[in-house]
Amino acid sequence: MIETRDGYAPQKPETLAAYLSGIEAVRRILGGAPEQWSVVEVGDGNLNLVFIVKGPGGGVAVKQALPYVRLVGEAWPLPLSRAHYEHMALTEQARLTGALLPKIHHYDETLALIVMELLEPHIIMRRGMIAGVEYPNFAEDISTFMARTLYFTSDLALTADRKKALIAAFAGNTALCKITEDLIFTDPYRVAELNRWTSPQLDPYAARWREDGDLKVAVSRLKLKFLSSAEAMLHGDLHTGSIMLTPEDTRVIDPEFAFMGPMGFDVGAIVANFLINFFAQDGHEKAPGERDSYRDWVLDTLERIITEFREKFLHVWRENPTGDAYPISLFQGADGAARLEIERQAYMDRLWTDTVGFAAAKMVRRILGLAHNIDLEWIEDRDRRATCEARALTLARDMMVNAPRYPAVADVTAAARQVRRDMAHF
Ligand code: SR1
Ligand code: MG
């Protein structure tokens, strides 16, 4: 059933200007009179309405939840409460990372609507990476974002009561979690109405994915972890479409899938999207080899992200051992500090192994599931696209089934290069 709520109506450009004119802070940013404001709906994501509003003094972006999945239509209802969880996550992330998010100007719970800073000249990262743009600050920024949001919402930093309060606060975001549970961890491995892939080229892959027992066990273990491991507050959808940036400035947007889950799910999303982009470059270069240096940038940056994430996470842990997990009072004996440091390294190793598995699941879902990536979708030649996708699937399968064989990020990047070299064109 489509949700209805007193006072809720999807906005149109005509109604939005009148609504915004009643918000003092927004009126001040836009300047002039509402008749002078331009309002354009620009949403191209899977779920929501997004408007850009500009006036003589400046602009804002407005995001409003629809009571259904935009990509599919009213046949797939989705609760408006996702705006509540998004706003809560934005507030928490802003507290922890400050400038790495858009500023929030206004939130309306009834309209499920958030008015935020208009990010200009930022673009969606996925689009920049398809065009071959390098982002020298990205590794630094996203590793900080992940280390701080994950560490400071975990049992390593929080007392048990505060951690449980956070779990309770996000526990109702079940519909959004269910999307992930189905679309990422289940549907690509079974016959599902909404699955799609580059056909007929990838038909044998799709069929194999539905028969592969090792893969089904591996993805089911990951799904169980996603369902049951409330390690930290996740962004929940941290792909390169959820990042707007320039070469100098990075902002993470769209945390409507936020919930308390396993840290490797967020880190894995970044890894997956970098690997997909790496494989997709063959479909975007105009001459063979044209994107060689960009491919190197993608994989080098991925290595930096993971290396810096680990260093920063360990640093904040050493500096802020304030949680109820690993109490410092237990590690004060003769070799206490050394034992704790060994355990911290082991913790990061386990987190990395989770990351490898989750990254693999996120690669597979973008090729055999419902929601695809434009990195691959925009490759018009279907044979070329299928080649890129088959390579990504091949690496993903091995990463998922044999995650411990990739003990370091360099093992993943080396395997990506190897698969690309080894796998013939369609
Ligand atoms: C039906 S929603 C499909 C996907 O869009 C979002 O960006 C999430 O990645 C979700 O899985
Ligand atoms: Mg989104």
Coordinates of C-alpha atoms and ligand atoms in Angstrom, one line a residue:
M1 CA 0.0 0.0 0.0
I2 CA 1.3 3.5 -0.9
E3 CA 1.8 5.4 2.3
T4 CA -0.3 8.5 2.9
R5 CA 0.4 11.1 5.6
D6 CA -1.5 14.2 6.6
G7 CA 0.3 17.2 5.2
Y8 CA 2.4 15.1 2.8
A9 CA 2.3 15.8 -1.0
P10 CA 5.0 15.3 -3.6
Q11 CA 6.3 18.7 -4.5
K12 CA 6.2 20.2 -8.0
P13 CA 8.2 23.2 -9.1
E14 CA 5.2 25.4 -8.6
T15 CA 4.4 24.3 -5.1
L16 CA 8.0 24.1 -3.9
A17 CA 8.8 27.8 -4.5
A18 CA 5.8 28.8 -2.4
Y19 CA 6.8 26.3 0.4
L20 CA 10.4 27.5 0.4
S21 CA 9.4 31.1 0.6
G22 CA 8.0 30.4 4.1
I23 CA 11.4 29.3 5.4
E24 CA 13.4 32.3 6.5
A25 CA 16.9 30.7 6.3
V26 CA 16.2 29.5 2.7
R27 CA 14.7 32.8 1.6
R28 CA 17.8 34.5 2.7
I29 CA 20.0 32.2 0.7
L30 CA 18.0 32.5 -2.5
G31 CA 17.4 36.2 -2.3
G32 CA 14.9 38.2 -4.3
A33 CA 11.2 37.2 -4.5
P34 CA 9.9 33.7 -5.1
E35 CA 8.7 34.7 -8.6
Q36 CA 12.4 35.2 -9.5
W37 CA 13.4 31.7 -8.4
S38 CA 13.9 28.9 -10.9
V39 CA 13.0 25.4 -9.7
V40 CA 14.0 22.3 -11.8
E41 CA 13.5 18.6 -10.9
V42 CA 16.8 16.9 -11.6
G43 CA 16.5 13.6 -9.8
D44 CA 18.0 10.7 -11.7
G45 CA 18.5 8.3 -8.8
N46 CA 16.4 5.2 -8.1
L47 CA 14.2 6.5 -5.2
N48 CA 13.5 10.2 -4.8
L49 CA 12.6 13.7 -6.1
V50 CA 15.5 16.1 -6.3
F51 CA 15.1 19.8 -7.1
I52 CA 17.6 22.5 -7.8
V53 CA 16.3 25.9 -6.8
K54 CA 18.1 29.1 -7.7
G55 CA 17.5 32.7 -6.9
P56 CA 19.4 36.0 -7.4
G57 CA 21.4 35.4 -4.2
G58 CA 22.2 31.7 -4.4
G59 CA 20.8 28.2 -4.6
V60 CA 19.7 25.2 -2.6
A61 CA 19.1 21.5 -3.4
V62 CA 15.9 19.9 -2.2
K63 CA 15.4 16.2 -1.8
Q64 CA 12.0 14.7 -1.1
A65 CA 11.1 11.0 -0.5
L66 CA 8.3 9.6 -2.7
P67 CA 6.1 6.9 -1.1
Y68 CA 7.3 4.4 -3.7
V69 CA 10.5 3.4 -5.5
R70 CA 10.9 5.9 -8.3
L71 CA 12.8 3.4 -10.6
V72 CA 9.9 0.9 -10.5
G73 CA 6.9 3.1 -9.8
E74 CA 3.9 2.8 -7.5
A75 CA 3.9 -1.0 -7.7
W76 CA 6.8 -0.9 -5.2
P77 CA 5.7 1.2 -2.1
L78 CA 8.5 2.5 0.1
P79 CA 8.0 4.3 3.5
L80 CA 8.6 8.1 3.7
S81 CA 10.4 7.5 7.0
R82 CA 13.6 7.0 5.1
A83 CA 14.0 10.8 5.1
H84 CA 13.9 10.7 8.9
Y85 CA 16.8 8.1 8.9
E86 CA 18.7 10.1 6.3
H87 CA 18.4 13.3 8.3
M88 CA 19.5 11.5 11.5
A89 CA 22.5 10.0 9.7
L90 CA 23.4 13.4 8.1
T91 CA 23.3 15.0 11.6
E92 CA 25.6 12.3 13.1
Q93 CA 28.0 12.3 10.1
A94 CA 28.2 16.1 10.2
R95 CA 29.1 15.9 13.9
L96 CA 31.9 13.4 13.1
T97 CA 33.2 14.7 9.8
G98 CA 32.1 18.3 9.4
A99 CA 32.9 19.6 6.0
L100 CA 32.6 16.3 4.1
L101 CA 28.8 16.6 3.8
P102 CA 26.5 19.2 2.3
K103 CA 25.2 21.7 4.8
I104 CA 21.6 21.0 5.9
H105 CA 19.4 24.2 5.8
H106 CA 16.1 22.7 6.7
Y107 CA 14.3 19.4 7.4
D108 CA 10.6 18.8 7.2
E109 CA 9.6 15.5 8.7
T110 CA 6.0 15.6 7.4
L111 CA 7.0 16.3 3.8
A112 CA 9.9 13.9 4.1
L113 CA 12.0 16.7 2.6
I114 CA 15.5 18.0 3.2
V115 CA 16.8 21.4 2.0
M116 CA 20.5 21.4 1.7
E117 CA 23.5 23.2 0.3
L118 CA 23.6 23.4 -3.5
L119 CA 26.9 21.8 -4.4
E120 CA 28.4 23.7 -7.3
P121 CA 30.5 23.0 -9.4
H122 CA 30.5 19.5 -7.8
I123 CA 29.4 16.5 -10.0
I124 CA 28.4 13.0 -9.1
M125 CA 31.7 11.1 -8.8
R126 CA 30.5 8.2 -11.0
R127 CA 30.1 10.6 -13.9
G128 CA 33.6 12.1 -13.3
M129 CA 35.2 8.7 -13.3
I130 CA 33.4 7.6 -16.5
A131 CA 34.9 10.8 -18.1
G132 CA 38.3 9.9 -16.7
V133 CA 38.7 12.8 -14.2
E134 CA 41.2 12.3 -11.5
Y135 CA 40.4 13.4 -7.9
P136 CA 43.7 13.8 -6.0
N137 CA 42.0 14.6 -2.6
F138 CA 39.5 11.8 -2.7
A139 CA 41.5 9.1 -1.0
E140 CA 42.3 11.4 1.9
D141 CA 38.7 12.6 2.2
I142 CA 36.8 9.3 2.0
S143 CA 39.2 7.4 4.2
T144 CA 38.6 10.1 6.9
F145 CA 34.9 9.9 6.4
M146 CA 34.8 6.1 6.8
A147 CA 37.3 5.9 9.6
R148 CA 35.5 8.6 11.7
T149 CA 31.9 7.6 11.0
L150 CA 32.5 3.9 11.6
Y151 CA 34.9 4.1 14.5
F152 CA 32.9 6.7 16.6
T153 CA 29.6 4.9 16.2
S154 CA 31.1 1.5 17.2
D155 CA 31.5 -0.3 20.5
L156 CA 35.2 0.7 20.3
A157 CA 34.2 4.3 21.0
L158 CA 30.8 4.2 22.6
T159 CA 29.6 2.9 25.9
A160 CA 27.1 0.1 25.6
D161 CA 24.1 2.2 26.5
R162 CA 24.9 4.8 23.9
K163 CA 25.6 2.2 21.3
K164 CA 22.3 0.5 22.0
A165 CA 20.5 3.8 21.8
L166 CA 21.9 4.2 18.3
I167 CA 20.8 0.8 17.4
A168 CA 17.3 1.6 18.6
A169 CA 17.3 4.9 16.7
F170 CA 18.0 3.3 13.4
A171 CA 16.2 0.0 13.9
G172 CA 13.1 1.1 12.0
N173 CA 14.8 1.6 8.7
T174 CA 13.8 -1.9 7.8
A175 CA 12.3 -1.3 4.3
L176 CA 15.6 0.2 3.1
C177 CA 17.6 -2.7 4.6
K178 CA 15.2 -5.1 2.9
I179 CA 16.0 -3.6 -0.5
T180 CA 19.7 -4.4 0.2
E181 CA 18.9 -7.8 1.6
D182 CA 17.0 -8.8 -1.5
L183 CA 18.7 -6.9 -4.3
I184 CA 22.3 -7.5 -3.2
F185 CA 22.4 -10.7 -1.2
T186 CA 19.6 -12.8 -2.7
D187 CA 18.2 -11.9 -6.1
P188 CA 21.3 -12.2 -8.3
Y189 CA 21.7 -15.8 -7.1
R190 CA 18.1 -16.9 -8.0
V191 CA 15.5 -16.4 -10.6
A192 CA 14.0 -13.0 -9.8
E193 CA 11.6 -11.0 -11.9
L194 CA 13.6 -7.8 -11.6
N195 CA 17.0 -9.2 -12.4
R196 CA 18.5 -8.1 -15.7
W197 CA 21.8 -8.4 -17.4
T198 CA 23.5 -7.9 -20.8
S199 CA 21.8 -10.6 -22.7
P200 CA 22.4 -12.9 -24.5
Q201 CA 26.2 -12.4 -23.9
L202 CA 26.0 -12.9 -20.1
D203 CA 23.2 -15.6 -20.1
P204 CA 25.8 -18.3 -19.2
Y205 CA 27.0 -16.3 -16.3
A206 CA 23.5 -15.6 -14.9
A207 CA 22.7 -19.3 -15.2
R208 CA 26.0 -20.3 -13.5
W209 CA 25.3 -17.8 -10.6
R210 CA 22.0 -19.6 -9.9
E211 CA 23.7 -23.0 -9.7
D212 CA 26.9 -22.2 -7.9
G213 CA 26.7 -23.7 -4.4
D214 CA 30.0 -22.1 -3.2
L215 CA 28.8 -18.7 -4.2
K216 CA 25.4 -19.2 -2.5
V217 CA 27.1 -20.2 0.7
A218 CA 29.5 -17.3 0.6
V219 CA 26.8 -14.7 -0.2
S220 CA 24.5 -16.2 2.5
R221 CA 27.3 -15.7 5.1
L222 CA 27.6 -12.1 4.0
K223 CA 23.8 -11.6 4.2
L224 CA 23.8 -13.1 7.7
K225 CA 26.5 -10.6 8.7
F226 CA 24.5 -7.8 7.2
L227 CA 21.4 -8.9 9.1
S228 CA 23.0 -9.5 12.5
S229 CA 26.2 -7.5 13.0
A230 CA 25.3 -4.0 14.3
E231 CA 28.9 -2.9 14.4
A232 CA 28.6 0.8 13.5
M233 CA 26.4 3.4 11.9
L234 CA 26.7 2.8 8.1
H235 CA 26.0 5.2 5.3
G236 CA 24.4 2.1 3.8
D237 CA 24.8 3.0 0.1
L238 CA 28.3 4.4 -0.2
H239 CA 28.8 4.0 -3.9
T240 CA 30.3 6.6 -6.3
G241 CA 26.8 7.9 -7.1
S242 CA 26.5 8.9 -3.4
I243 CA 29.5 11.2 -3.7
M244 CA 29.6 14.7 -5.2
L245 CA 33.0 16.3 -5.7
T246 CA 35.5 18.5 -7.5
P247 CA 39.2 17.7 -7.6
E248 CA 39.5 19.8 -4.4
D249 CA 36.4 19.1 -2.4
T250 CA 34.5 15.9 -1.5
R251 CA 30.9 15.6 -0.1
V252 CA 29.1 12.4 0.8
I253 CA 25.4 12.5 0.1
D254 CA 22.3 10.3 0.4
P255 CA 22.6 8.2 3.6
E256 CA 18.9 7.1 3.5
F257 CA 20.0 3.5 3.8
A258 CA 21.7 4.3 7.1
F259 CA 21.5 1.7 9.8
M260 CA 23.7 -0.1 12.3
G261 CA 25.5 -2.8 10.4
P262 CA 28.8 -4.4 9.5
M263 CA 31.6 -1.8 8.7
G264 CA 32.9 -3.8 5.8
F265 CA 29.6 -3.1 3.9
D266 CA 30.4 0.6 3.6
V267 CA 34.1 0.1 2.8
G268 CA 33.2 -2.7 0.4
A269 CA 30.9 -0.3 -1.5
I270 CA 33.8 2.0 -2.3
V271 CA 36.0 -0.9 -3.3
A272 CA 33.3 -2.4 -5.6
N273 CA 32.6 0.8 -7.4
F274 CA 36.3 1.5 -8.0
L275 CA 36.8 -2.0 -9.4
I276 CA 33.7 -1.7 -11.6
N277 CA 35.0 1.6 -12.9
F278 CA 38.4 0.0 -13.6
F279 CA 36.8 -2.7 -15.7
A280 CA 34.4 -0.3 -17.4
Q281 CA 37.2 1.9 -18.8
D282 CA 37.7 -0.5 -21.7
G283 CA 34.2 0.4 -22.8
H284 CA 34.9 4.1 -22.6
E285 CA 38.3 4.5 -24.3
K286 CA 38.3 5.6 -27.9
A287 CA 41.5 3.8 -28.7
P288 CA 43.1 0.8 -26.9
G289 CA 45.3 2.0 -24.1
E290 CA 43.9 5.5 -24.1
R291 CA 42.8 5.1 -20.5
D292 CA 45.8 3.2 -19.3
S293 CA 47.0 5.9 -17.0
Y294 CA 43.5 6.5 -15.7
R295 CA 43.2 2.8 -14.9
D296 CA 46.4 3.2 -12.9
W297 CA 44.9 6.2 -11.1
V298 CA 41.8 4.2 -10.2
L299 CA 43.7 1.2 -8.7
D300 CA 46.4 3.4 -7.0
T301 CA 43.6 5.5 -5.4
L302 CA 41.8 2.4 -4.2
E303 CA 45.0 1.2 -2.6
R304 CA 45.5 4.6 -0.9
I305 CA 41.9 4.7 0.3
I306 CA 42.2 1.3 2.1
T307 CA 45.7 2.0 3.4
E308 CA 44.7 5.4 4.8
F309 CA 41.4 4.1 6.1
R310 CA 43.3 1.5 8.2
E311 CA 45.8 4.0 9.5
K312 CA 43.2 6.5 10.4
F313 CA 40.9 4.0 12.0
L314 CA 43.8 2.6 14.1
H315 CA 44.8 6.2 15.0
V316 CA 41.4 7.2 16.3
W317 CA 41.1 3.9 18.2
R318 CA 44.5 4.5 19.9
E319 CA 43.6 8.1 20.7
N320 CA 40.0 7.5 21.8
P321 CA 39.7 4.1 23.6
T322 CA 36.4 5.3 25.1
G323 CA 34.1 2.4 24.3
D324 CA 33.1 -0.6 26.4
A325 CA 34.8 -3.0 24.0
Y326 CA 38.5 -3.7 24.8
P327 CA 38.5 -1.6 28.1
I328 CA 42.0 -0.1 28.6
S329 CA 41.8 -1.3 32.2
L330 CA 42.2 -4.9 31.0
F331 CA 45.4 -4.1 29.1
Q332 CA 47.6 -2.4 31.6
G333 CA 49.8 -5.3 32.7
A334 CA 53.4 -6.0 31.5
D335 CA 52.6 -6.8 27.9
G336 CA 49.0 -5.3 27.9
A337 CA 49.7 -2.5 25.4
A338 CA 51.5 -4.8 23.0
R339 CA 48.7 -7.4 23.2
L340 CA 46.1 -4.8 22.6
E341 CA 48.0 -3.5 19.5
I342 CA 48.2 -7.0 18.1
E343 CA 44.5 -7.4 18.6
R344 CA 43.8 -4.0 16.9
Q345 CA 45.7 -5.2 13.9
A346 CA 43.8 -8.5 13.9
Y347 CA 40.5 -6.5 14.1
M348 CA 41.5 -4.5 11.0
D349 CA 42.4 -7.7 9.2
R350 CA 39.0 -9.2 9.9
L351 CA 37.4 -6.0 8.7
W352 CA 39.3 -6.1 5.5
T353 CA 38.2 -9.7 4.8
D354 CA 34.6 -8.6 5.3
T355 CA 35.2 -5.7 3.0
V356 CA 36.5 -8.1 0.2
G357 CA 33.3 -10.2 0.5
F358 CA 30.9 -7.2 0.6
A359 CA 32.7 -5.6 -2.3
A360 CA 32.2 -8.7 -4.4
A361 CA 28.5 -8.9 -3.6
K362 CA 28.1 -5.2 -4.6
M363 CA 29.9 -5.9 -7.9
V364 CA 27.7 -8.8 -8.8
R365 CA 24.4 -7.0 -8.0
R366 CA 25.3 -4.2 -10.4
I367 CA 25.7 -6.7 -13.3
L368 CA 23.1 -9.4 -12.6
G369 CA 20.6 -7.6 -10.4
L370 CA 18.0 -4.8 -10.8
A371 CA 20.0 -1.6 -10.3
H372 CA 23.0 -1.2 -12.6
N373 CA 25.8 1.3 -12.8
I374 CA 26.1 3.8 -15.6
D375 CA 29.9 3.0 -15.6
L376 CA 28.8 -0.2 -17.4
E377 CA 25.4 0.8 -18.7
W378 CA 26.7 3.7 -20.8
I379 CA 28.9 1.3 -22.8
E380 CA 26.8 1.1 -26.0
D381 CA 28.6 -1.8 -27.7
R382 CA 27.0 -4.7 -25.9
D383 CA 29.8 -7.1 -26.6
R384 CA 32.4 -4.7 -25.2
R385 CA 30.1 -4.1 -22.2
A386 CA 29.7 -7.8 -21.6
T387 CA 33.5 -8.3 -21.7
C388 CA 33.9 -5.6 -19.0
E389 CA 31.1 -7.2 -17.0
A390 CA 32.3 -10.8 -17.3
R391 CA 35.7 -9.7 -16.0
A392 CA 34.2 -8.0 -13.1
L393 CA 32.0 -11.0 -12.3
T394 CA 35.0 -13.4 -12.5
L395 CA 37.0 -11.3 -10.0
A396 CA 34.0 -10.8 -7.8
R397 CA 33.2 -14.6 -7.6
D398 CA 36.8 -15.3 -6.5
M399 CA 36.8 -12.5 -4.0
M400 CA 33.5 -13.7 -2.5
V401 CA 34.4 -17.4 -2.3
N402 CA 38.0 -17.0 -1.5
A403 CA 38.2 -13.7 0.5
P404 CA 41.1 -14.8 2.8
R405 CA 43.2 -15.2 -0.4
Y406 CA 43.2 -11.4 -0.7
P407 CA 44.9 -10.4 2.6
A408 CA 45.8 -6.9 1.3
V409 CA 44.3 -4.4 -1.0
A410 CA 47.3 -4.9 -3.3
D411 CA 46.2 -8.5 -3.8
V412 CA 42.8 -7.2 -5.1
T413 CA 44.3 -4.7 -7.4
A414 CA 46.8 -7.2 -8.8
A415 CA 44.0 -9.7 -9.4
A416 CA 41.9 -7.0 -11.2
R417 CA 44.8 -6.3 -13.6
Q418 CA 45.4 -10.1 -14.1
V419 CA 41.7 -10.8 -14.9
R420 CA 41.6 -8.0 -17.3
R421 CA 44.8 -9.3 -19.1
D422 CA 43.6 -12.9 -19.1
M423 CA 40.0 -12.7 -20.2
A424 CA 39.4 -12.6 -23.9
H425 CA 36.9 -10.3 -25.6
F426 CA 33.5 -11.5 -26.6
Ligands
SR1_1 C1 15.2 -0.1 -5.8 S1 16.6 0.8 -5.1 C2 17.9 0.2 -5.9 C3 19.2 0.7 -5.4 O1 19.2 2.1 -5.5 C4 19.9 2.6 -4.4 O2 20.9 3.5 -4.7 C5 20.5 1.4 -3.6 O3 21.8 1.1 -4.1 C6 19.5 0.4 -4.0 O4 20.0 -0.9 -3.8
MG2 MG 21.0 7.2 -3.3

